[in-house]
């Protein structure tokens, strides 16, 4: 297969970061873009052949991996889905029985909503407006904190949110109190069984992901008594349902020395870089600058800012190489989040094709 | 208050179709697809995939207004194909790509966790 001339190949595969502005930022997708050169730009087969993935770092709540061979549109779709469309559980309704603290009810409810919960959302169903809260779609937490008179100020932390596996304990007010007293009093939820009897929750009970998030501070004599109902949702509706602290990607930076840089000039170049991309190597004819850590480059362009330096150094990004980072809030491990995101995107594609009739 | 419900962003209202197809009356082999309750996530990858199809002369999408939760994808093809065919093929190809991407990712997870 014929190859593109060097300058066109560079335009096709790299984004150049010049000292004034980046150029060639638009990917060339059109299949016949290089037809006159005899080069086919359709890359369906190439995708399966060239696609590579490599994990650099994987911890309990963070993953960094390299994805090579995809388009920015795809990488961005994954990022958008991770932030806004992978579901989690979050507190949505708060029933406040008593709140004499200085924090207002609505602010308190908002703070509770933002607490990440340590529960797998795949075990639950979405609750729509008309659904009754049951054990399949709602998690109930109770919170009762008090600061005694004369005691020092008390900080209410997220570990005081107690999971109520049998549902709400607050009774619904009914008009006829004198009806059958033996009948079970109705509460705000209608659980048919306790959630703690389900095997997945008996091993690790539901709680807040971090035990030390401050919910409120109570002065002497103040008290908070409430019940919080968590439901399943997506980040599109409210950011509290977003499963990631953040998810982002960057293209792989590429630092190229266009001509050899020696001695004093090399030392100057090493000093210029705030993230230490360059090193000095001793060679036969002096001390030569080399690019040692191109991955660290932030493309701050400090090395080419001074007049004339862009003849020595070229900063580029590889267009199809993405360094993807996902920071999970803890409901799901980061690697599971990514596979969930791919599944969601598949579902989306399926939907836009099957519902077209 | 007159604020729209939060779920309006992703729940397709009853009586409307998720995807509707409208043929262009003036140009042959041109059509626009209106996809309800979708955004740049699907629009941009669909555009990308359509551009790779040699039979597609034009493909583009727009989000008409940030508070109208729909996108309009416009496709113009050569006579060898049709907008419907190009659209279906683009999505099938995307599906295949995701499948291989997912299995590559899972294989890498297994490989990585066996190393440490």
Tab-separated table of C-alpha atoms in Angstrom:
chain	number	residue	atom	x	y	z
A	1	UNK	CA	0.000	0.000	0.000
A	2	UNK	CA	1.388	3.437	-0.878
A	3	UNK	CA	2.315	5.682	1.984
A	4	UNK	CA	1.641	9.341	2.476
A	5	UNK	CA	4.503	11.819	2.168
A	6	UNK	CA	5.970	12.764	5.513
A	7	UNK	CA	4.399	16.202	5.841
A	8	UNK	CA	0.907	14.853	5.148
A	9	UNK	CA	1.380	11.900	7.488
A	10	UNK	CA	2.368	14.367	10.184
A	11	UNK	CA	-0.761	16.412	9.570
A	12	UNK	CA	-2.877	13.255	9.662
A	13	UNK	CA	-1.525	11.729	12.843
A	14	UNK	CA	-0.327	14.654	14.964
A	15	UNK	CA	-1.609	17.868	16.449
A	16	UNK	CA	1.184	20.416	16.338
A	17	UNK	CA	1.531	22.792	19.230
A	18	UNK	CA	3.262	25.845	17.841
A	19	UNK	CA	4.335	28.736	20.015
A	20	UNK	CA	1.357	30.864	18.982
A	21	UNK	CA	-1.414	28.307	18.580
A	22	UNK	CA	-2.054	24.605	18.015
A	23	UNK	CA	-2.599	23.584	14.388
A	24	UNK	CA	-4.095	20.532	12.660
A	25	UNK	CA	-6.513	20.018	15.502
A	26	UNK	CA	-9.301	18.619	13.313
A	27	UNK	CA	-9.052	14.898	12.613
A	28	UNK	CA	-9.292	13.923	8.957
A	29	UNK	CA	-12.043	11.347	8.865
A	30	UNK	CA	-13.242	11.415	5.296
A	31	UNK	CA	-12.525	8.039	3.725
A	32	UNK	CA	-11.426	9.470	0.401
A	33	UNK	CA	-9.307	12.275	1.801
A	34	UNK	CA	-6.115	10.840	0.325
A	35	UNK	CA	-7.647	9.036	-2.644
A	36	UNK	CA	-5.529	11.009	-5.085
A	37	UNK	CA	-2.436	9.614	-3.376
A	38	UNK	CA	-3.790	6.099	-3.599
A	39	UNK	CA	-4.128	5.928	0.169
A	40	UNK	CA	-7.362	4.659	1.642
A	41	UNK	CA	-8.432	6.494	4.773
A	42	UNK	CA	-11.217	4.058	5.757
A	43	UNK	CA	-10.011	2.381	8.854
A	44	UNK	CA	-12.519	-0.199	9.949
A	45	UNK	CA	-10.087	-3.113	9.523
A	46	UNK	CA	-7.279	-0.952	10.844
A	47	UNK	CA	-9.275	-0.398	13.988
A	48	UNK	CA	-9.408	-4.073	14.884
A	49	UNK	CA	-5.771	-4.504	13.953
A	50	UNK	CA	-4.288	-1.442	15.600
A	51	UNK	CA	-6.421	-0.942	18.666
A	52	UNK	CA	-4.390	-1.327	21.844
A	53	UNK	CA	-5.095	-0.780	25.461
A	54	UNK	CA	-2.637	-0.744	28.328
A	55	UNK	CA	-3.230	-0.113	31.995
A	56	UNK	CA	-0.625	2.048	33.676
A	57	UNK	CA	-2.072	2.354	37.130
A	58	UNK	CA	-4.941	0.661	38.878
A	59	UNK	CA	-5.852	1.349	42.472
A	60	UNK	CA	-9.021	0.979	44.487
A	61	UNK	CA	-10.544	4.165	43.130
A	62	UNK	CA	-8.375	5.295	40.272
A	63	UNK	CA	-7.330	3.902	36.935
A	64	UNK	CA	-5.075	5.279	34.242
A	65	UNK	CA	-4.782	3.527	30.927
A	66	UNK	CA	-3.580	4.182	27.407
A	67	UNK	CA	-5.987	3.678	24.553
A	68	UNK	CA	-4.361	3.662	21.143
A	69	UNK	CA	-6.135	3.651	17.832
A	70	UNK	CA	-9.432	5.384	18.515
A	71	UNK	CA	-10.868	8.714	17.468
A	72	UNK	CA	-11.387	11.677	19.782
A	73	UNK	CA	-15.137	11.383	19.229
A	74	UNK	CA	-15.122	7.937	20.845
A	75	UNK	CA	-12.873	8.920	23.722
A	76	UNK	CA	-15.103	11.891	24.389
A	77	UNK	CA	-18.234	9.759	24.255
A	78	UNK	CA	-16.778	7.532	26.991
A	79	UNK	CA	-15.848	10.532	29.085
A	80	UNK	CA	-19.312	12.045	28.740
A	81	UNK	CA	-20.986	8.748	29.610
A	82	UNK	CA	-18.768	8.181	32.640
A	83	UNK	CA	-19.613	11.598	34.008
A	84	UNK	CA	-23.295	11.820	33.177
A	85	UNK	CA	-24.816	8.469	32.314
A	86	UNK	CA	-23.438	5.666	34.465
A	87	UNK	CA	-25.949	5.241	37.283
A	88	UNK	CA	-25.241	5.252	41.018
A	89	UNK	CA	-27.279	5.519	44.196
A	90	UNK	CA	-27.609	8.848	46.012
A	91	UNK	CA	-29.862	10.308	48.652
A	92	UNK	CA	-32.800	11.970	46.928
A	93	UNK	CA	-35.503	12.457	49.567
A	94	UNK	CA	-34.916	13.552	53.134
A	95	UNK	CA	-37.653	13.435	55.756
A	96	UNK	CA	-36.685	15.767	58.558
A	97	UNK	CA	-38.410	15.101	61.873
A	98	UNK	CA	-36.384	17.549	63.879
A	99	UNK	CA	-33.651	19.966	63.011
A	100	UNK	CA	-32.684	22.583	65.541
A	101	UNK	CA	-29.149	22.982	64.242
A	102	UNK	CA	-27.984	26.139	62.520
A	103	UNK	CA	-27.879	24.418	59.140
A	104	UNK	CA	-31.114	24.862	57.223
A	105	UNK	CA	-33.209	21.873	56.181
A	106	UNK	CA	-32.665	22.377	52.456
A	107	UNK	CA	-28.905	22.862	52.810
A	108	UNK	CA	-28.698	19.788	55.015
A	109	UNK	CA	-30.673	17.759	52.465
A	110	UNK	CA	-28.350	18.931	49.717
A	111	UNK	CA	-25.268	17.962	51.713
A	112	UNK	CA	-26.711	14.522	52.368
A	113	UNK	CA	-27.399	14.066	48.666
A	114	UNK	CA	-23.759	14.600	47.797
A	115	UNK	CA	-22.430	11.858	50.111
A	116	UNK	CA	-21.081	8.912	48.061
A	117	UNK	CA	-22.642	5.613	49.086
A	118	UNK	CA	-20.866	2.301	49.157
A	119	UNK	CA	-23.433	0.276	47.246
A	120	UNK	CA	-23.495	-1.394	43.858
A	121	UNK	CA	-26.207	0.374	41.810
A	122	UNK	CA	-26.597	-2.641	39.522
A	123	UNK	CA	-28.500	-4.394	42.325
A	124	UNK	CA	-31.229	-1.763	42.241
A	125	UNK	CA	-33.887	-0.549	39.866
A	126	UNK	CA	-34.822	2.961	38.859
A	127	UNK	CA	-37.691	4.429	40.808
A	128	UNK	CA	-40.101	6.468	38.733
A	129	UNK	CA	-42.403	9.144	40.087
A	130	UNK	CA	-45.363	6.779	40.422
A	131	UNK	CA	-43.486	3.821	41.924
A	132	UNK	CA	-43.852	3.103	45.599
A	133	UNK	CA	-40.529	2.997	47.432
A	134	UNK	CA	-39.723	-0.679	47.928
A	135	UNK	CA	-36.680	-2.793	48.751
A	136	UNK	CA	-35.716	-2.940	45.055
A	137	UNK	CA	-35.449	0.796	44.433
A	138	UNK	CA	-34.847	2.583	47.714
A	139	UNK	CA	-32.261	2.543	50.460
A	140	UNK	CA	-33.246	4.151	53.731
A	141	UNK	CA	-30.835	5.762	56.148
A	142	UNK	CA	-31.671	7.124	59.559
A	143	UNK	CA	-29.774	9.859	61.343
A	144	UNK	CA	-30.341	10.880	64.914
A	145	UNK	CA	-27.713	13.105	66.474
A	146	UNK	CA	-27.908	15.280	69.514
A	147	UNK	CA	-25.548	17.508	71.417
A	148	UNK	CA	-26.282	17.526	75.135
A	149	UNK	CA	-26.566	20.770	77.020
A	150	UNK	CA	-23.262	21.686	78.569
A	151	UNK	CA	-21.351	19.356	76.281
A	152	UNK	CA	-18.798	20.644	73.775
A	153	UNK	CA	-19.855	21.173	70.174
A	154	UNK	CA	-20.500	17.962	68.318
A	155	UNK	CA	-19.650	17.215	64.677
A	156	UNK	CA	-22.003	14.867	62.885
A	157	UNK	CA	-20.055	12.681	60.491
A	158	UNK	CA	-21.304	10.492	57.651
A	159	UNK	CA	-20.733	7.287	59.643
A	160	UNK	CA	-23.700	8.280	61.802
A	161	UNK	CA	-25.994	7.610	58.850
A	162	UNK	CA	-27.468	4.270	59.869
A	163	UNK	CA	-28.780	1.986	57.197
A	164	UNK	CA	-32.333	0.857	57.899
A	165	UNK	CA	-32.678	-2.431	55.971
A	166	UNK	CA	-36.347	-2.746	56.849
A	167	UNK	CA	-37.284	0.595	55.382
A	168	UNK	CA	-38.667	3.744	56.826
A	169	UNK	CA	-39.451	3.886	60.524
A	170	UNK	CA	-41.496	7.054	60.297
A	171	UNK	CA	-45.233	6.397	60.410
A	172	UNK	CA	-47.517	7.838	57.810
A	173	UNK	CA	-50.107	10.122	59.357
A	174	UNK	CA	-53.571	8.614	58.763
A	175	UNK	CA	-56.965	10.227	59.195
A	176	UNK	CA	-58.609	7.357	61.015
A	177	UNK	CA	-56.489	6.493	63.992
A	178	UNK	CA	-59.177	4.282	65.470
A	179	UNK	CA	-59.066	1.694	62.652
A	180	UNK	CA	-57.803	-1.785	63.352
A	181	UNK	CA	-54.885	-1.320	65.747
A	182	UNK	CA	-53.544	-4.787	64.926
A	183	UNK	CA	-52.923	-3.803	61.289
A	184	UNK	CA	-49.330	-2.928	60.642
A	185	UNK	CA	-48.845	0.798	60.754
A	186	UNK	CA	-47.901	2.172	57.337
A	187	UNK	CA	-44.602	3.955	56.885
A	188	UNK	CA	-43.113	5.985	54.040
A	189	UNK	CA	-41.791	2.864	52.364
A	190	UNK	CA	-43.392	-0.479	51.531
A	191	UNK	CA	-40.641	-3.064	51.810
A	192	UNK	CA	-41.751	-6.640	51.365
A	193	UNK	CA	-38.596	-7.980	52.982
A	194	UNK	CA	-35.566	-6.639	54.763
A	195	UNK	CA	-32.671	-5.702	52.535
A	196	UNK	CA	-30.232	-7.310	54.973
A	197	UNK	CA	-31.711	-10.735	54.173
A	198	UNK	CA	-30.414	-10.419	50.598
A	199	UNK	CA	-27.073	-12.209	50.298
A	200	UNK	CA	-25.260	-9.315	48.571
A	201	UNK	CA	-25.925	-6.940	51.453
A	202	UNK	CA	-25.531	-9.287	54.388
A	203	UNK	CA	-21.803	-9.590	53.618
A	204	UNK	CA	-21.093	-5.925	53.224
A	205	UNK	CA	-23.778	-3.699	54.675
A	206	UNK	CA	-24.668	-0.444	52.968
A	207	UNK	CA	-23.002	2.659	54.362
A	208	UNK	CA	-21.424	5.915	53.278
A	209	UNK	CA	-18.211	5.380	51.320
A	210	UNK	CA	-16.188	7.633	53.601
A	211	UNK	CA	-16.950	7.654	57.329
A	212	UNK	CA	-15.527	11.108	57.990
A	213	UNK	CA	-17.581	13.516	55.879
A	214	UNK	CA	-18.945	16.326	58.016
A	215	UNK	CA	-22.697	16.590	57.681
A	216	UNK	CA	-23.397	19.264	60.321
A	217	UNK	CA	-22.070	20.739	63.539
A	218	UNK	CA	-24.308	20.802	66.570
A	219	UNK	CA	-24.104	23.266	69.437
A	220	UNK	CA	-25.280	22.372	72.967
A	221	UNK	CA	-28.974	21.492	72.997
A	222	UNK	CA	-29.250	21.116	69.233
A	223	UNK	CA	-30.595	18.001	67.584
A	224	UNK	CA	-31.081	16.483	64.162
A	225	UNK	CA	-33.453	13.628	63.496
A	226	UNK	CA	-34.121	12.599	59.942
A	227	UNK	CA	-34.537	9.807	57.474
A	228	UNK	CA	-32.872	9.846	54.061
A	229	UNK	CA	-34.056	7.831	51.065
A	230	UNK	CA	-31.491	7.020	48.385
A	231	UNK	CA	-32.546	6.092	44.863
A	232	UNK	CA	-30.840	5.232	41.599
A	233	UNK	CA	-30.140	7.972	39.098
A	234	UNK	CA	-27.716	9.343	36.531
A	235	UNK	CA	-25.386	12.323	36.568
A	236	UNK	CA	-27.402	14.018	33.837
A	237	UNK	CA	-30.187	14.629	36.288
A	238	UNK	CA	-27.997	15.808	39.152
A	239	UNK	CA	-24.237	15.672	39.643
A	240	UNK	CA	-24.662	13.764	42.926
A	241	UNK	CA	-25.341	10.644	40.847
A	242	UNK	CA	-22.117	10.960	38.922
A	243	UNK	CA	-20.001	7.839	39.667
A	244	UNK	CA	-16.713	9.623	39.043
A	245	UNK	CA	-14.965	12.418	40.844
A	246	UNK	CA	-13.743	13.159	37.380
A	247	UNK	CA	-12.875	11.307	34.198
A	248	UNK	CA	-10.567	12.834	31.662
A	249	UNK	CA	-8.240	12.050	28.837
A	250	UNK	CA	-5.280	13.688	27.184
A	251	UNK	CA	-3.509	12.905	23.976
A	252	UNK	CA	0.007	11.526	24.255
A	253	UNK	CA	2.500	14.402	24.069
A	254	UNK	CA	5.409	14.028	21.706
A	255	UNK	CA	8.507	16.178	22.108
A	256	UNK	CA	10.912	16.155	19.189
A	257	UNK	CA	14.333	17.777	18.982
A	258	UNK	CA	14.501	19.039	15.403
A	259	UNK	CA	18.267	19.524	15.569
A	260	UNK	CA	20.877	18.433	18.064
A	261	UNK	CA	21.234	20.739	21.076
A	262	UNK	CA	24.628	20.805	22.797
A	263	UNK	CA	26.368	22.142	25.894
A	264	UNK	CA	25.198	25.507	27.203
A	265	UNK	CA	22.158	25.522	25.007
A	266	UNK	CA	21.269	22.045	26.272
A	267	UNK	CA	21.566	23.137	29.885
A	268	UNK	CA	19.391	26.128	29.123
A	269	UNK	CA	16.779	23.837	27.595
A	270	UNK	CA	16.805	21.539	30.634
A	271	UNK	CA	16.307	24.561	32.917
A	272	UNK	CA	13.468	25.920	30.800
A	273	UNK	CA	11.199	22.916	31.302
A	274	UNK	CA	9.133	23.076	34.530
A	275	UNK	CA	8.356	19.332	34.454
A	276	UNK	CA	11.839	18.068	33.562
A	277	UNK	CA	11.159	16.562	30.198
A	278	UNK	CA	14.744	16.915	29.024
A	279	UNK	CA	17.969	15.300	30.214
A	280	UNK	CA	21.598	15.787	29.296
A	281	UNK	CA	23.625	12.925	27.924
A	282	UNK	CA	27.380	12.872	27.484
A	283	UNK	CA	28.324	11.975	23.934
A	284	UNK	CA	31.591	12.039	22.028
A	285	UNK	CA	31.273	15.622	20.838
A	286	UNK	CA	29.965	17.263	24.006
A	287	UNK	CA	26.909	17.252	26.226
A	288	UNK	CA	23.732	16.673	24.294
A	289	UNK	CA	20.117	17.289	25.254
A	290	UNK	CA	17.734	14.347	24.962
A	291	UNK	CA	14.011	13.948	25.470
A	292	UNK	CA	13.824	11.666	28.489
A	293	UNK	CA	10.272	11.944	29.792
A	294	UNK	CA	7.910	13.121	27.030
A	295	UNK	CA	4.879	11.788	28.928
A	296	UNK	CA	5.392	14.386	31.640
A	297	UNK	CA	5.081	17.219	29.126
A	298	UNK	CA	2.077	19.433	29.760
A	299	UNK	CA	2.615	21.312	26.514
A	300	UNK	CA	3.075	24.531	28.413
A	301	UNK	CA	5.254	25.655	25.489
A	302	UNK	CA	7.755	27.295	27.818
A	303	UNK	CA	10.618	25.656	25.865
A	304	UNK	CA	9.605	27.306	22.589
A	305	UNK	CA	8.442	30.630	23.998
A	306	UNK	CA	11.724	32.386	23.424
A	307	UNK	CA	12.505	33.661	19.912
A	308	UNK	CA	14.060	31.026	17.700
A	309	UNK	CA	13.604	28.021	19.976
A	310	UNK	CA	10.865	26.520	17.860
A	311	UNK	CA	13.589	25.611	15.374
A	312	UNK	CA	15.044	23.240	17.964
A	313	UNK	CA	12.002	21.775	19.664
A	314	UNK	CA	8.675	20.641	18.221
A	315	UNK	CA	5.752	19.864	20.498
A	316	UNK	CA	3.070	17.586	19.172
A	317	UNK	CA	0.303	15.325	20.310
A	318	UNK	CA	-0.486	11.907	18.898
A	319	UNK	CA	-4.015	12.155	17.602
A	320	UNK	CA	-5.111	8.577	18.252
A	321	UNK	CA	-3.344	7.879	21.536
A	322	UNK	CA	-5.356	8.735	24.617
A	323	UNK	CA	-4.239	8.641	28.220
A	324	UNK	CA	-7.501	8.093	30.005
A	325	UNK	CA	-7.913	8.587	33.739
A	326	UNK	CA	-10.963	7.696	35.799
A	327	UNK	CA	-11.338	8.629	39.441
A	328	UNK	CA	-14.195	6.748	41.010
A	329	UNK	CA	-16.191	8.097	43.946
A	330	UNK	CA	-16.299	4.560	45.291
A	331	UNK	CA	-19.655	3.013	44.411
A	332	UNK	CA	-18.039	0.945	41.666
A	333	UNK	CA	-14.369	0.180	41.050
A	334	UNK	CA	-12.948	2.299	38.200
A	335	UNK	CA	-12.353	-0.622	35.826
A	336	UNK	CA	-15.971	-1.700	36.186
A	337	UNK	CA	-17.075	1.863	35.489
A	338	UNK	CA	-15.378	1.790	32.125
A	339	UNK	CA	-16.928	-1.503	31.053
A	340	UNK	CA	-20.291	-0.170	32.208
A	341	UNK	CA	-19.733	2.920	30.064
A	342	UNK	CA	-19.024	0.785	27.009
A	343	UNK	CA	-22.182	-1.201	27.684
A	344	UNK	CA	-24.232	1.966	27.975
A	345	UNK	CA	-22.882	3.238	24.683
A	346	UNK	CA	-23.737	-0.086	23.048
A	347	UNK	CA	-27.251	0.140	24.435
A	348	UNK	CA	-27.581	3.655	23.090
A	349	UNK	CA	-26.545	2.539	19.620
A	350	UNK	CA	-28.930	-0.371	19.805
A	351	UNK	CA	-31.769	1.947	20.763
A	352	UNK	CA	-31.245	4.466	18.013
A	353	UNK	CA	-31.279	1.662	15.485
A	354	UNK	CA	-34.114	-0.545	16.715
A	355	UNK	CA	-36.535	2.298	17.328
A	356	UNK	CA	-36.174	3.468	13.758
A	357	UNK	CA	-38.946	1.731	11.889
B	1	UNK	CA	-42.733	27.036	39.355
B	2	UNK	CA	-42.395	26.581	35.622
B	3	UNK	CA	-39.079	24.716	35.650
B	4	UNK	CA	-39.194	21.598	33.478
B	5	UNK	CA	-38.856	18.281	35.294
B	6	UNK	CA	-35.297	17.041	35.596
B	7	UNK	CA	-36.105	13.726	33.998
B	8	UNK	CA	-37.240	15.475	30.787
B	9	UNK	CA	-33.622	15.318	29.674
B	10	UNK	CA	-33.635	11.579	29.193
B	11	UNK	CA	-37.191	10.271	29.208
B	12	UNK	CA	-38.709	10.142	25.746
B	13	UNK	CA	-42.194	11.679	26.054
B	14	UNK	CA	-45.120	9.407	25.322
B	15	UNK	CA	-46.386	9.632	21.785
B	16	UNK	CA	-43.068	10.642	20.243
B	17	UNK	CA	-40.685	8.288	18.546
B	18	UNK	CA	-37.085	7.907	19.678
B	19	UNK	CA	-35.844	8.192	16.108
B	20	UNK	CA	-37.719	9.657	13.186
B	21	UNK	CA	-36.666	9.714	9.588
B	22	UNK	CA	-37.413	12.497	7.175
B	23	UNK	CA	-36.450	12.411	3.536
B	24	UNK	CA	-35.250	15.510	1.825
B	25	UNK	CA	-37.761	16.585	-0.806
B	26	UNK	CA	-35.292	18.366	-3.060
B	27	UNK	CA	-32.178	16.200	-3.072
B	28	UNK	CA	-32.167	12.483	-3.720
B	29	UNK	CA	-30.394	10.238	-1.225
B	30	UNK	CA	-30.474	12.879	1.464
B	31	UNK	CA	-32.347	12.651	4.744
B	32	UNK	CA	-32.338	13.816	8.297
B	33	UNK	CA	-32.823	11.674	11.358
B	34	UNK	CA	-34.194	13.252	14.502
B	35	UNK	CA	-33.042	11.396	17.596
B	36	UNK	CA	-34.962	12.306	20.718
B	37	UNK	CA	-33.249	12.666	24.078
B	38	UNK	CA	-29.720	12.192	22.803
B	39	UNK	CA	-26.801	14.606	22.621
B	40	UNK	CA	-23.194	14.972	21.493
B	41	UNK	CA	-22.300	11.596	23.026
B	42	UNK	CA	-24.020	9.687	20.263
B	43	UNK	CA	-24.122	12.477	17.662
B	44	UNK	CA	-20.393	12.939	17.408
B	45	UNK	CA	-19.469	9.254	17.168
B	46	UNK	CA	-22.193	8.711	14.608
B	47	UNK	CA	-20.853	11.583	12.531
B	48	UNK	CA	-17.334	10.177	12.869
B	49	UNK	CA	-18.417	6.734	11.718
B	50	UNK	CA	-20.466	8.095	8.812
B	51	UNK	CA	-17.476	10.061	7.552
B	52	UNK	CA	-15.558	6.821	7.228
B	53	UNK	CA	-18.138	5.422	4.842
B	54	UNK	CA	-16.975	6.018	1.260
B	55	UNK	CA	-20.577	6.307	0.063
B	56	UNK	CA	-21.429	9.178	2.371
B	57	UNK	CA	-21.146	12.579	0.725
B	58	UNK	CA	-22.236	14.588	3.725
B	59	UNK	CA	-22.848	13.762	7.358
B	60	UNK	CA	-23.366	16.171	10.180
B	61	UNK	CA	-25.349	16.558	13.366
B	62	UNK	CA	-26.691	19.459	15.339
B	63	UNK	CA	-28.195	20.070	18.729
B	64	UNK	CA	-30.765	22.694	17.738
B	65	UNK	CA	-31.110	24.211	21.191
B	66	UNK	CA	-29.662	23.242	24.587
B	67	UNK	CA	-33.151	22.999	26.056
B	68	UNK	CA	-34.561	20.889	23.234
B	69	UNK	CA	-33.228	17.489	24.119
B	70	UNK	CA	-32.792	16.081	20.635
B	71	UNK	CA	-30.248	15.948	17.865
B	72	UNK	CA	-30.687	16.090	14.118
B	73	UNK	CA	-28.353	13.959	12.009
B	74	UNK	CA	-28.251	14.795	8.331
B	75	UNK	CA	-26.899	12.298	5.825
B	76	UNK	CA	-26.387	12.652	2.105
B	77	UNK	CA	-25.108	9.624	0.207
B	78	UNK	CA	-24.172	8.586	-3.303
B	79	UNK	CA	-26.621	6.588	-5.381
B	80	UNK	CA	-24.881	3.361	-4.402
B	81	UNK	CA	-26.241	3.715	-0.900
B	82	UNK	CA	-29.090	5.386	0.940
B	83	UNK	CA	-29.150	7.442	4.130
B	84	UNK	CA	-30.981	4.654	5.923
B	85	UNK	CA	-28.436	2.088	4.830
B	86	UNK	CA	-25.492	4.308	5.770
B	87	UNK	CA	-27.039	5.019	9.163
B	88	UNK	CA	-27.644	1.362	9.882
B	89	UNK	CA	-24.192	0.383	8.776
B	90	UNK	CA	-22.516	3.095	10.816
B	91	UNK	CA	-24.240	1.945	13.980
B	92	UNK	CA	-23.536	-1.720	13.314
B	93	UNK	CA	-19.874	-0.895	12.763
B	94	UNK	CA	-19.784	1.108	15.978
B	95	UNK	CA	-21.316	-1.812	17.813
B	96	UNK	CA	-18.605	-4.105	16.520
B	97	UNK	CA	-15.935	-1.641	17.556
B	98	UNK	CA	-17.320	-1.417	21.078
B	99	UNK	CA	-17.407	-5.177	21.355
B	100	UNK	CA	-13.748	-5.517	20.451
B	101	UNK	CA	-12.864	-2.515	22.618
B	102	UNK	CA	-14.618	-4.044	25.606
B	103	UNK	CA	-12.984	-7.420	25.225
B	104	UNK	CA	-9.578	-5.761	24.769
B	105	UNK	CA	-10.122	-3.780	27.955
B	106	UNK	CA	-11.245	-6.807	29.933
B	107	UNK	CA	-8.306	-8.846	28.695
B	108	UNK	CA	-5.970	-6.061	29.751
B	109	UNK	CA	-7.564	-5.904	33.213
B	110	UNK	CA	-6.986	-9.632	33.636
B	111	UNK	CA	-3.428	-9.316	32.414
B	112	UNK	CA	-2.724	-6.339	34.667
B	113	UNK	CA	-4.191	-7.893	37.804
B	114	UNK	CA	-2.308	-11.144	37.260
B	115	UNK	CA	0.914	-9.172	37.137
B	116	UNK	CA	0.471	-7.585	40.549
